[in-house]
XYZ file of C-alpha atoms in Angstrom:
739
model
C 69.592 -9.366 -27.502
C 66.999 -9.204 -24.807
C 65.046 -12.342 -24.083
C 61.437 -12.350 -25.170
C 59.062 -13.083 -22.316
C 56.075 -15.327 -22.916
C 52.684 -13.609 -22.787
C 51.293 -16.879 -21.530
C 53.247 -16.561 -18.297
C 52.072 -12.974 -17.860
C 48.467 -14.026 -18.266
C 48.884 -16.760 -15.733
C 50.255 -14.297 -13.184
C 47.351 -11.942 -13.787
C 44.849 -14.713 -13.303
C 46.479 -15.822 -10.053
C 46.385 -12.247 -8.741
C 42.750 -11.938 -9.733
C 41.825 -15.180 -8.016
C 43.636 -14.140 -4.828
C 41.673 -10.889 -4.721
C 38.247 -12.529 -4.915
C 37.820 -13.112 -1.124
C 38.662 -9.446 -0.433
C 36.179 -8.338 -3.051
C 33.470 -10.478 -1.477
C 34.179 -9.043 1.952
C 33.934 -5.501 0.600
C 30.610 -6.306 -0.970
C 29.194 -7.130 2.461
C 30.278 -3.866 4.019
C 29.535 -1.308 1.336
C 27.699 -0.753 -1.898
C 28.687 -3.024 -4.714
C 30.991 -1.379 -7.232
C 30.725 -2.583 -10.807
C 34.174 -3.665 -11.962
C 35.211 -3.643 -15.613
C 35.027 -6.969 -17.397
C 38.388 -8.654 -17.791
C 38.735 -10.730 -20.956
C 41.647 -13.106 -21.396
C 42.292 -13.823 -25.058
C 44.658 -16.446 -26.459
C 45.693 -16.101 -30.062
C 44.820 -19.172 -32.048
C 47.846 -20.905 -33.508
C 48.445 -19.916 -37.115
C 49.104 -23.279 -38.659
C 50.191 -22.076 -42.085
C 51.639 -18.575 -41.835
C 55.188 -17.952 -40.646
C 56.422 -14.479 -39.746
C 60.212 -14.957 -39.868
C 62.883 -17.183 -41.314
C 65.045 -19.304 -39.037
C 68.369 -17.908 -40.326
C 70.043 -15.073 -38.382
C 70.984 -13.589 -41.782
C 67.355 -12.503 -42.199
C 66.592 -9.938 -39.504
C 63.261 -8.598 -40.729
C 59.782 -10.107 -40.701
C 58.766 -11.761 -43.961
C 56.434 -8.868 -44.732
C 59.516 -6.589 -44.763
C 61.821 -8.954 -46.692
C 62.253 -7.692 -50.287
C 62.320 -11.143 -51.877
C 59.894 -13.969 -52.657
C 59.986 -16.475 -49.798
C 57.652 -19.424 -49.136
C 57.541 -21.113 -45.721
C 55.909 -24.522 -45.324
C 55.207 -25.301 -41.663
C 55.085 -28.730 -40.069
C 51.394 -28.330 -39.203
C 50.496 -28.087 -42.880
C 52.574 -31.160 -43.717
C 50.863 -33.093 -40.940
C 47.408 -32.298 -42.324
C 48.418 -33.391 -45.812
C 50.150 -36.551 -44.654
C 53.295 -35.399 -46.476
C 56.365 -37.407 -45.500
C 59.052 -36.453 -48.038
C 60.555 -33.176 -49.200
C 59.136 -33.871 -52.674
C 55.600 -34.040 -51.270
C 56.149 -30.958 -49.116
C 57.278 -28.791 -52.042
C 53.951 -29.330 -53.800
C 52.791 -26.427 -51.626
C 54.847 -23.843 -53.465
C 54.381 -23.277 -57.209
C 57.225 -23.062 -59.700
C 58.977 -26.293 -58.623
C 59.073 -29.437 -60.768
C 60.937 -32.752 -60.636
C 63.683 -34.243 -62.805
C 64.130 -37.908 -63.698
C 67.585 -37.806 -65.241
C 69.638 -38.079 -68.384
C 68.548 -40.666 -70.919
C 69.802 -43.966 -69.500
C 70.596 -42.644 -66.032
C 68.175 -41.929 -63.228
C 68.821 -39.010 -60.881
C 69.759 -40.005 -57.366
C 67.993 -38.358 -54.446
C 65.942 -35.168 -54.564
C 66.179 -33.572 -58.019
C 64.269 -30.284 -58.356
C 63.861 -27.662 -61.030
C 62.879 -24.165 -59.801
C 62.272 -21.105 -61.933
C 64.067 -22.661 -64.883
C 67.194 -23.861 -63.046
C 68.204 -27.100 -61.335
C 68.328 -26.832 -57.526
C 69.589 -30.341 -56.789
C 72.680 -29.019 -55.001
C 70.965 -26.048 -53.360
C 69.360 -27.727 -50.366
C 70.444 -26.482 -46.934
C 69.874 -27.631 -43.354
C 69.842 -24.796 -40.818
C 71.657 -22.554 -43.287
C 74.433 -25.004 -44.228
C 74.523 -26.845 -47.551
C 73.317 -30.451 -47.372
C 75.114 -32.642 -49.872
C 74.175 -36.169 -50.695
C 72.046 -38.296 -52.962
C 69.243 -38.850 -50.461
C 65.459 -38.661 -50.562
C 64.830 -36.325 -47.641
C 62.178 -36.987 -44.996
C 60.277 -34.313 -43.051
C 60.026 -36.126 -39.702
C 62.561 -33.805 -38.044
C 61.621 -30.491 -39.687
C 60.046 -27.477 -38.012
C 59.498 -25.759 -41.340
C 60.746 -25.673 -44.942
C 61.906 -22.323 -46.299
C 61.968 -21.792 -50.067
C 63.956 -18.660 -50.931
C 63.431 -17.744 -54.584
C 65.795 -15.715 -56.706
C 69.624 -15.891 -56.708
C 70.897 -15.797 -53.141
C 74.645 -15.823 -53.477
C 74.917 -13.008 -50.921
C 73.341 -15.267 -48.270
C 74.132 -18.816 -49.334
C 77.219 -18.564 -51.509
C 77.563 -20.491 -54.758
C 74.557 -22.452 -55.898
C 71.452 -22.318 -57.970
C 70.623 -19.215 -59.932
C 66.980 -19.531 -58.895
C 67.301 -19.760 -55.111
C 67.609 -22.445 -52.473
C 65.651 -24.617 -50.046
C 66.442 -24.464 -46.319
C 65.268 -27.118 -43.873
C 64.806 -25.858 -40.303
C 65.416 -28.593 -37.723
C 63.240 -29.304 -34.689
C 65.120 -28.325 -31.524
C 64.422 -28.677 -27.764
C 61.877 -26.316 -26.210
C 61.013 -25.144 -22.699
C 57.713 -27.039 -22.484
C 57.165 -30.783 -22.237
C 55.451 -32.427 -25.175
C 55.137 -35.952 -26.490
C 53.413 -37.052 -29.654
C 53.330 -40.237 -31.705
C 51.715 -40.792 -35.098
C 50.966 -44.051 -36.889
C 49.985 -44.199 -40.570
C 48.840 -47.030 -42.824
C 47.992 -46.557 -46.496
C 46.490 -48.458 -49.406
C 49.954 -49.495 -50.648
C 50.274 -51.570 -47.444
C 52.870 -49.130 -46.221
C 53.170 -48.504 -42.497
C 54.866 -45.513 -40.896
C 55.473 -44.594 -37.252
C 56.884 -41.272 -35.997
C 57.574 -39.886 -32.539
C 58.382 -36.393 -31.284
C 59.330 -36.260 -27.573
C 60.446 -33.080 -25.799
C 61.369 -33.379 -22.119
C 62.431 -30.522 -19.854
C 65.196 -31.735 -17.524
C 65.452 -28.530 -15.501
C 64.736 -24.832 -15.942
C 67.403 -24.407 -18.620
C 67.916 -27.873 -20.049
C 65.708 -29.908 -22.355
C 66.060 -33.054 -24.423
C 64.211 -33.816 -27.656
C 63.983 -36.994 -29.649
C 62.460 -37.356 -33.095
C 62.280 -40.801 -34.631
C 60.755 -42.408 -37.710
C 60.354 -45.877 -39.114
C 58.517 -46.988 -42.241
C 58.138 -50.148 -44.261
C 56.088 -51.208 -47.242
C 55.153 -50.539 -50.835
C 54.724 -47.572 -53.170
C 51.322 -46.561 -54.568
C 50.799 -47.842 -58.090
C 54.103 -49.775 -58.131
C 53.651 -53.182 -56.522
C 57.265 -54.336 -56.492
C 58.850 -51.136 -55.229
C 59.599 -50.679 -51.544
C 60.240 -47.642 -49.369
C 61.875 -48.834 -46.168
C 63.762 -46.591 -43.791
C 64.309 -45.576 -40.230
C 65.765 -42.448 -38.702
C 66.564 -40.987 -35.315
C 67.355 -37.385 -34.374
C 68.330 -36.777 -30.726
C 69.040 -33.255 -29.469
C 69.773 -31.535 -26.171
C 69.787 -27.858 -25.248
C 71.451 -26.075 -22.326
C 70.809 -22.608 -20.965
C 67.390 -22.109 -22.571
C 66.462 -19.551 -19.922
C 69.834 -17.743 -20.056
C 71.659 -15.359 -22.366
C 73.745 -18.196 -23.820
C 72.108 -21.278 -25.314
C 73.878 -24.397 -26.533
C 72.219 -26.930 -28.847
C 73.784 -30.293 -29.621
C 71.889 -32.356 -32.165
C 72.354 -35.076 -34.734
C 70.419 -36.967 -37.367
C 70.896 -40.538 -38.564
C 68.986 -41.935 -41.544
C 69.043 -45.464 -42.984
C 67.162 -46.132 -46.232
C 66.814 -49.579 -47.778
C 64.662 -49.073 -50.860
C 63.873 -50.792 -54.126
C 64.248 -47.939 -56.656
C 62.110 -47.138 -59.682
C 63.585 -47.121 -63.186
C 60.224 -46.088 -64.640
C 58.025 -47.536 -67.383
C 58.100 -47.032 -71.178
C 56.208 -44.054 -72.621
C 54.615 -46.171 -75.364
C 50.917 -45.396 -75.831
C 50.982 -42.145 -73.863
C 49.779 -38.791 -75.163
C 52.549 -37.324 -77.315
C 54.353 -40.633 -77.880
C 55.871 -41.130 -81.319
C 57.936 -43.882 -82.890
C 59.126 -44.319 -86.464
C 57.780 -47.880 -86.364
C 54.041 -47.526 -87.040
C 53.243 -50.627 -84.980
C 54.900 -49.138 -81.919
C 53.524 -45.676 -82.603
C 49.959 -47.020 -82.303
C 50.686 -49.578 -79.572
C 48.756 -49.529 -76.276
C 50.166 -48.464 -72.926
C 51.932 -50.849 -70.622
C 50.492 -51.688 -67.203
C 51.685 -49.023 -64.768
C 52.466 -51.813 -62.283
C 55.050 -53.360 -64.628
C 58.526 -53.555 -63.149
C 61.405 -53.630 -65.639
C 64.146 -53.910 -63.064
C 65.967 -56.869 -61.587
C 65.319 -58.768 -58.391
C 68.690 -57.548 -57.064
C 68.048 -53.819 -57.665
C 68.453 -51.818 -54.478
C 69.116 -48.379 -53.053
C 70.949 -48.209 -49.706
C 71.547 -44.814 -48.113
C 73.331 -44.017 -44.835
C 73.293 -40.374 -43.801
C 74.744 -38.966 -40.576
C 74.868 -35.372 -39.440
C 76.281 -33.861 -36.219
C 75.707 -30.218 -35.284
C 76.671 -27.870 -32.447
C 74.942 -24.501 -32.274
C 75.599 -21.659 -29.833
C 73.431 -18.559 -29.448
C 74.684 -15.845 -27.129
C 73.020 -12.527 -26.275
C 76.171 -10.503 -25.704
C 74.186 -7.355 -24.962
C 70.623 -6.165 -25.277
C 71.014 -5.551 -29.000
C 73.907 -7.846 -29.843
C 73.607 -11.562 -30.616
C 76.251 -14.086 -31.677
C 75.368 -17.368 -33.411
C 77.886 -20.105 -34.208
C 77.046 -23.388 -35.888
C 79.462 -26.253 -36.559
C 78.449 -29.169 -38.768
C 79.987 -32.521 -39.664
C 78.029 -34.563 -42.179
C 78.507 -37.707 -44.225
C 76.166 -39.401 -46.707
C 76.759 -42.628 -48.612
C 74.566 -44.100 -51.358
C 75.024 -47.504 -52.917
C 72.501 -48.152 -55.673
C 71.942 -50.674 -58.455
C 69.083 -49.815 -60.802
C 67.917 -51.179 -64.142
C 66.898 -48.525 -66.648
C 64.947 -48.945 -69.880
C 65.729 -47.459 -73.272
C 64.917 -48.514 -76.857
C 61.736 -50.264 -77.994
C 61.801 -53.041 -80.611
C 59.158 -55.163 -82.357
C 61.805 -57.760 -83.268
C 60.185 -57.913 -86.734
C 57.036 -59.393 -85.220
C 53.412 -58.282 -85.324
C 52.734 -60.054 -82.012
C 53.054 -57.629 -79.060
C 54.131 -60.549 -76.893
C 57.404 -60.556 -78.856
C 58.089 -56.863 -78.425
C 60.885 -55.811 -76.081
C 62.547 -52.825 -74.464
C 66.312 -52.680 -73.994
C 67.733 -52.305 -70.508
C 70.837 -50.855 -68.917
C 72.410 -51.514 -65.539
C 73.167 -48.327 -63.602
C 75.314 -48.132 -60.509
C 75.869 -45.334 -58.020
C 78.450 -45.568 -55.266
C 78.790 -42.049 -53.944
C 80.044 -40.545 -50.703
C 79.562 -36.903 -49.697
C 81.280 -35.222 -46.750
C 80.998 -31.739 -45.331
C 82.740 -29.897 -42.509
C 81.382 -26.412 -41.869
C 81.667 -23.598 -39.360
C 79.524 -20.505 -39.596
C 79.619 -17.509 -37.251
C 77.057 -14.706 -37.454
C 76.899 -11.487 -35.431
C 73.611 -9.568 -35.239
C 73.727 -5.950 -34.142
C 70.899 -3.453 -33.759
C 71.887 0.191 -33.321
C 70.609 3.675 -33.970
C 72.730 6.385 -35.559
C 70.864 9.633 -35.545
C 67.474 9.141 -37.154
C 68.501 5.893 -38.856
C 68.125 2.464 -37.243
C 70.478 -0.292 -38.418
C 70.033 -4.071 -38.273
C 73.521 -5.280 -39.102
C 74.569 -8.861 -39.844
C 78.237 -9.802 -40.171
C 79.676 -13.247 -40.451
C 82.354 -15.714 -41.477
C 81.939 -19.172 -42.993
C 84.430 -21.991 -43.558
C 83.458 -25.007 -45.651
C 85.161 -28.205 -46.721
C 82.991 -30.210 -49.122
C 83.937 -33.466 -50.807
C 82.274 -35.873 -53.214
C 83.764 -39.275 -54.110
C 82.261 -41.569 -56.779
C 83.300 -45.114 -57.609
C 82.687 -46.058 -61.237
C 80.402 -49.070 -61.700
C 79.933 -50.970 -64.969
C 79.007 -54.394 -66.310
C 82.559 -55.010 -67.581
C 86.118 -54.004 -66.770
C 88.026 -51.556 -68.991
C 89.163 -53.232 -72.220
C 86.605 -56.026 -71.992
C 83.797 -56.540 -74.481
C 80.700 -54.536 -73.670
C 78.026 -56.630 -71.982
C 74.489 -56.003 -73.244
C 71.782 -56.802 -70.681
C 68.907 -59.007 -71.807
C 65.976 -56.997 -73.133
C 62.708 -57.132 -71.220
C 59.327 -58.103 -72.584
C 57.471 -54.849 -73.242
C 54.164 -55.984 -71.760
C 55.218 -58.837 -69.471
C 58.655 -58.126 -67.971
C 60.331 -60.694 -65.725
C 62.428 -59.353 -62.872
C 64.043 -62.756 -62.374
C 65.791 -62.769 -65.760
C 69.558 -63.113 -65.549
C 71.230 -59.719 -65.954
C 74.927 -58.864 -65.764
C 76.176 -57.758 -62.371
C 77.802 -54.410 -61.795
C 81.472 -54.378 -60.843
C 83.831 -51.699 -59.640
C 86.039 -50.825 -62.609
C 88.770 -49.099 -60.638
C 87.656 -45.732 -61.976
C 86.606 -42.914 -59.742
C 86.007 -39.189 -59.472
C 87.086 -37.237 -56.414
C 86.293 -33.559 -56.042
C 86.876 -31.270 -53.082
C 86.063 -27.597 -52.598
C 87.333 -25.468 -49.724
C 85.572 -22.155 -49.208
C 86.299 -19.188 -46.974
C 83.580 -16.562 -46.980
C 82.754 -13.269 -45.278
C 79.368 -11.545 -45.483
C 77.848 -8.265 -44.358
C 74.208 -7.129 -44.458
C 72.484 -4.020 -43.233
C 68.841 -2.987 -43.066
C 68.494 0.767 -42.696
C 65.180 2.059 -41.351
C 64.323 5.680 -42.106
C 61.432 6.174 -39.703
C 58.372 3.949 -39.914
C 57.918 3.997 -43.705
C 61.197 3.529 -45.563
C 63.818 0.782 -45.468
C 66.968 0.078 -47.439
C 68.345 -3.448 -47.461
C 71.773 -4.371 -48.795
C 74.340 -7.114 -48.460
C 77.554 -8.494 -49.879
C 79.370 -11.821 -49.640
C 82.966 -12.508 -50.649
C 83.903 -16.151 -51.285
C 87.361 -17.517 -51.902
C 87.067 -21.083 -53.177
C 89.623 -23.690 -54.122
C 88.468 -26.793 -56.020
C 90.701 -29.814 -56.567
C 89.606 -32.657 -58.815
C 91.251 -35.951 -59.672
C 89.836 -38.977 -61.414
C 90.421 -42.193 -63.319
C 88.039 -42.224 -66.263
C 87.424 -44.242 -69.417
C 87.293 -41.829 -72.391
C 85.278 -42.770 -75.456
C 87.260 -45.162 -77.662
C 89.796 -45.965 -74.934
C 90.345 -49.437 -73.476
C 92.121 -48.308 -70.315
C 91.573 -45.837 -67.506
C 93.112 -42.413 -67.951
C 94.016 -40.135 -65.039
C 92.730 -36.585 -64.858
C 93.706 -33.817 -62.497
C 92.400 -30.264 -62.505
C 92.203 -27.363 -60.104
C 90.417 -24.023 -59.962
C 90.304 -21.168 -57.503
C 88.895 -17.668 -57.530
C 87.356 -14.903 -55.446
C 83.623 -14.332 -55.925
C 81.687 -11.216 -54.935
C 77.903 -11.569 -54.734
C 75.634 -8.774 -53.564
C 72.055 -7.552 -53.301
C 70.204 -4.271 -52.783
C 66.552 -3.621 -52.003
C 64.368 -0.629 -51.244
C 61.083 -0.921 -49.366
C 58.148 1.381 -48.576
C 55.538 0.523 -45.935
C 52.067 1.919 -46.729
C 50.910 0.519 -43.392
C 52.545 -1.160 -40.417
C 51.762 -4.606 -41.836
C 52.444 -4.114 -45.534
C 55.273 -3.278 -47.908
C 56.059 -2.410 -51.504
C 59.595 -3.214 -52.637
C 62.109 -3.358 -55.465
C 65.327 -5.369 -55.338
C 68.372 -6.473 -57.304
C 70.705 -9.409 -56.662
C 73.860 -10.705 -58.318
C 75.200 -14.220 -57.800
C 78.167 -16.123 -59.222
C 78.379 -19.854 -59.888
C 81.905 -21.151 -60.600
C 82.684 -24.317 -62.605
C 82.346 -27.541 -60.664
C 79.636 -26.180 -58.376
C 77.119 -28.905 -59.203
C 79.235 -31.998 -58.572
C 82.824 -30.872 -57.814
C 83.819 -32.059 -61.287
C 86.329 -30.153 -63.416
C 87.376 -30.824 -66.975
C 89.670 -29.481 -69.669
C 86.824 -28.030 -71.771
C 83.098 -27.335 -71.503
C 80.888 -26.008 -68.729
C 83.126 -27.415 -65.995
C 86.383 -26.280 -67.559
C 88.905 -25.307 -64.932
C 89.622 -22.194 -67.000
C 85.974 -21.167 -67.377
C 84.593 -17.950 -65.943
C 81.853 -18.182 -63.312
C 78.297 -17.921 -64.567
C 76.704 -14.606 -63.584
C 73.091 -14.311 -62.488
C 71.309 -10.950 -62.333
C 67.893 -10.785 -60.702
C 65.392 -7.923 -60.694
C 62.209 -8.085 -58.631
C 59.326 -5.817 -57.640
C 56.606 -6.892 -55.280
C 54.210 -6.153 -52.471
C 53.334 -7.987 -49.258
C 50.301 -7.480 -47.022
C 49.490 -9.053 -43.646
C 45.718 -8.753 -43.303
C 43.058 -9.786 -40.798
C 45.124 -8.683 -37.787
C 48.242 -10.269 -39.253
C 46.703 -13.709 -39.713
C 46.647 -13.784 -43.526
C 49.629 -12.992 -45.780
C 48.999 -11.834 -49.362
C 52.083 -11.546 -51.598
C 52.666 -10.606 -55.215
C 55.936 -10.326 -57.143
C 57.199 -9.882 -60.698
C 60.788 -10.724 -61.596
C 63.386 -11.111 -64.314
C 66.402 -13.413 -63.935
C 69.279 -13.441 -66.429
C 72.028 -16.031 -66.354
C 75.151 -15.211 -68.385
C 78.400 -16.938 -69.345
C 76.706 -20.172 -70.326
C 78.604 -22.292 -72.839
C 77.360 -22.265 -76.418
C 78.699 -23.090 -79.874
C 79.874 -20.233 -82.077
C 77.941 -20.678 -85.361
C 80.933 -19.665 -87.478
C 83.952 -21.183 -85.753
C 81.991 -24.097 -84.213
C 84.028 -23.566 -81.047
C 82.638 -23.619 -77.516
C 82.399 -20.091 -76.113
C 80.893 -18.527 -72.988
C 78.366 -16.342 -74.765
C 75.142 -18.175 -73.933
C 72.428 -16.518 -71.890
C 69.158 -17.567 -70.261
C 66.317 -15.241 -69.309
C 63.386 -16.024 -67.005
C 60.445 -13.628 -66.625
C 57.768 -14.445 -64.107
C 54.969 -13.433 -61.773
C 54.001 -15.118 -58.483
C 50.968 -14.649 -56.223
C 50.284 -16.297 -52.871
C 47.849 -16.272 -49.946
C 48.794 -18.074 -46.730
C 47.225 -18.051 -43.281
C 43.860 -17.827 -41.543
C 40.738 -16.376 -43.118
C 38.868 -17.083 -39.865
C 39.833 -18.906 -36.687
C 38.528 -22.140 -38.235
C 39.340 -21.588 -41.904
C 42.966 -21.897 -43.089
C 44.354 -21.553 -46.592
C 47.679 -21.967 -48.400
C 47.512 -21.042 -52.087
C 49.865 -19.883 -54.793
C 50.103 -19.433 -58.544
C 53.206 -18.837 -60.656
C 53.674 -17.852 -64.299
C 57.038 -17.812 -66.018
C 58.611 -17.762 -69.466
C 62.075 -19.210 -69.927
C 64.110 -18.272 -73.004
C 67.569 -19.318 -74.094
C 69.305 -16.385 -75.792
C 72.139 -17.167 -78.220
C 72.273 -20.755 -76.987
C 73.341 -23.280 -79.626
C 74.623 -26.812 -79.953
C 76.613 -28.080 -82.909
C 73.392 -29.028 -84.725
C 70.516 -26.917 -83.374
C 69.477 -23.812 -81.491
C 68.132 -24.205 -77.966
C 64.970 -22.171 -77.538
C 63.676 -22.891 -74.032
C 64.440 -24.835 -70.869
C 63.298 -28.334 -70.026
C 60.834 -28.955 -67.215
C 59.849 -25.274 -66.904
C 56.046 -25.016 -67.204
C 54.554 -21.587 -67.866
C 51.847 -22.044 -65.234
C 51.874 -23.845 -61.886
C 49.469 -23.512 -58.975
C 48.765 -25.089 -55.602
C 45.907 -24.899 -53.105
C 45.277 -26.404 -49.687
C 42.462 -25.311 -47.413
C 40.923 -26.733 -44.237
C 37.840 -25.925 -42.181
C 37.379 -26.918 -38.525
C 33.936 -27.343 -36.966
C 32.872 -29.152 -33.772
C 35.976 -31.348 -33.649
C 35.757 -32.213 -37.333
C 38.317 -31.005 -39.866
C 37.710 -31.052 -43.612
C 40.388 -30.252 -46.167
C 40.621 -29.921 -49.931
C 43.690 -29.459 -52.117
C 44.495 -28.974 -55.791
C 47.749 -29.012 -57.767
C 48.154 -27.756 -61.331
C 51.200 -28.057 -63.586
C 51.174 -26.797 -67.174
C 52.812 -28.559 -70.125
C 56.532 -29.114 -69.626
C 58.811 -29.071 -72.674
C 61.306 -31.839 -73.292
C 62.262 -30.902 -76.845
C 63.747 -27.413 -76.714
C 65.441 -27.059 -80.115
C 64.323 -25.604 -83.426
C 64.178 -29.021 -85.111
C 61.010 -29.839 -87.083
C 61.592 -33.594 -86.987
C 59.047 -35.731 -85.171
C 60.145 -36.482 -81.614
C 59.206 -39.016 -78.985
C 57.288 -37.332 -76.138
C 58.170 -33.711 -76.946
C 56.551 -32.588 -73.689
C 54.831 -33.673 -70.495
C 51.101 -32.942 -70.763
C 49.703 -30.602 -68.125
C 47.558 -31.934 -65.320
C 45.470 -31.009 -62.286
C 45.148 -33.260 -59.248
C 42.699 -32.986 -56.339
C 43.317 -34.230 -52.779
C 41.097 -34.278 -49.709
C 41.251 -35.013 -45.994
C 38.863 -35.541 -43.118
C 39.932 -35.482 -39.501
C 38.292 -35.843 -36.121
C 39.569 -34.902 -32.673
C 38.572 -37.755 -30.364
C 39.657 -35.967 -27.184
C 42.364 -33.582 -25.994
C 44.978 -36.257 -26.633
C 43.875 -38.245 -29.657
C 42.917 -37.452 -33.238
C 42.550 -39.345 -36.503
C 43.014 -38.178 -40.115
C 41.987 -39.763 -43.399
C 43.776 -38.462 -46.495
C 42.608 -39.299 -50.003
C 45.020 -38.456 -52.833
C 44.182 -37.918 -56.511
C 40.434 -38.003 -55.990
C 39.639 -38.254 -59.712
C 42.268 -40.982 -60.243
C 43.943 -38.811 -62.885
C 46.769 -40.570 -64.742
C 49.580 -38.074 -65.157
C 53.312 -38.037 -65.707
C 55.256 -36.964 -62.646
C 58.715 -37.093 -64.263
C 60.052 -37.852 -67.741
C 63.655 -38.604 -68.620
C 65.562 -36.333 -71.004
C 65.395 -38.905 -73.804
C 61.603 -39.186 -73.618
C 61.631 -42.975 -73.363
C 60.536 -43.598 -69.804
C 58.395 -42.008 -67.140
C 57.409 -42.196 -63.521
C 53.667 -41.750 -63.225
C 52.063 -39.711 -60.497
C 50.363 -41.286 -57.516
C 47.016 -42.914 -58.403
C 43.908 -42.569 -56.245
C 44.912 -43.816 -52.834
C 44.273 -43.250 -49.162
C 46.143 -43.097 -45.864
C 44.795 -43.323 -42.306
C 46.771 -41.622 -39.516
C 46.266 -41.838 -35.761
C 47.890 -39.130 -33.610
C 48.259 -39.236 -29.845
C 49.645 -36.534 -27.543
C 50.754 -37.474 -24.036
């Protein structure tokens, strides 16, 4: 593929030529009549801080306006304005994504997202390759975040039925740049980041991104968020037809995790004990954990990427990845409330459980993609062909407060309103149990975009995956006093595909319709297989069918993107209980219907906006348990919306943001019995920022979060007993300096 020349360099050459001609022009003016020359205007397009035009993956050959699928791109410039530091904070910019806390007594480890009615915890990718690991991801080394919505088995392979999240890494560039940022917030949390790009010679450049942070968490005095990370990279041949990138990322997190606070006193709380049912809230600062609770994460990733322009219209991309993530966590969770037969709230308690995670994830991947542009008669083809080889492994050590066969140890309950983190609690020990799952995948994919003139396009693709999952474990079944071995295997060939048609009313707009089919085999979420149930080694893959119509418009000379889409997603082969035989069968089905609207980009050169709204209805069809019928899906609000807008004037920058999340259901059965916290109440939160550019090198930003100090529930556990509250009103001051 031909190299794209910078317009900046062309302008510079023109200006030099113009300057050199000035003496000759002056001399001519002295010898003859003056000739009026046409005015030459040199224009430089202002950087579009919010709007992206393409995805980073070579599998997507067309501009976003011509991609028949809902895609949201969150650029680093937007994250910088908002002071967002984690992937969780970044994803607030796209509607339809919510968070999960975990099952009853267990807290989810790492980033846990729900998108369009499906969990996406295992559908996070880095540069197009799946990123495993229980880690809270930071944005310090990200160029942009790409949220691809709708099943994408044809591109990404097995995974979530609602799409995936791809993190595009910062890589060396051909221009020198150095920038450092220092942030301090009202939680006494300090953060320092650096982004240094140095050109070594005409084709070689080195880049270093680094981050370090230390301090507390807003609204939670005892919690800590401490980590450091470094991401060095080097590129060779940047000005040639073959470019080599070598880069790595190393993250060390040493946090005090959050087990949440009881839901007592909150809107929707219910308890059969009338004293508890009418009891007041606990202090949000209360910490129900133990002084020894901790969360230690070590994540390392090594990548080699080669891009080669084999011919003017032929490009080869190969990426090789070796990654390893280890989490060791001890966390104290809270469960059942008790008055202890007392009317004095000082005597009331909440039971606690000790939770341990000792998990290691490994991945070895090689992905080769060939891009080919050719014309056959009147039809232009953008062809993508590729191969992918993956070896993914997850190993978990079982942690408990007692060894198999020993009497169960019950941790001391905590005072409901005055918990003491120094109370003696049982330690967690390694029981000898473990789970070890490994999946090897060989995949081939082929895509083609056919262009019939300037107006019509046809987009199709197919991916064939052969996977082989092996699982072995030592587990403690219910009622058993000793560890029992388990060993299962599963393998199959999966065919996922998509097809889309697109009409372009104008050069910078499109109207499209598309269909996609994806397959998710058992064990996809955690490499775990079993004899029965959803992860049964004999189970059929779940099938996802997705239908979407939409339109995309790039307005205001391509500076503002307006998108609208309506979709239906159906997930089949879910396990359900046959009402007659009471046996588990794969006849369950989930349906999601939704509409999404978005506006991203520049309204004027000084006014930027990123906004979106999503509406969806999630229904479980023929989905039953042994005792009740499941009607909906947890953590799937009907309405979500996000807004962020900034205005620049005379060196000052003012920004305003809003986030809205509708009610989220926890209770999703047809039971009429009273339930504790049947849903998370909806909420709207406002944020603001003010920035000032001191000079060409230095700037300062002040971010204020939750302006109205709205108390809202960020996440609720599946049992309804504990929550993590959203960030209270708080502020952060950031100083940026460019060298």
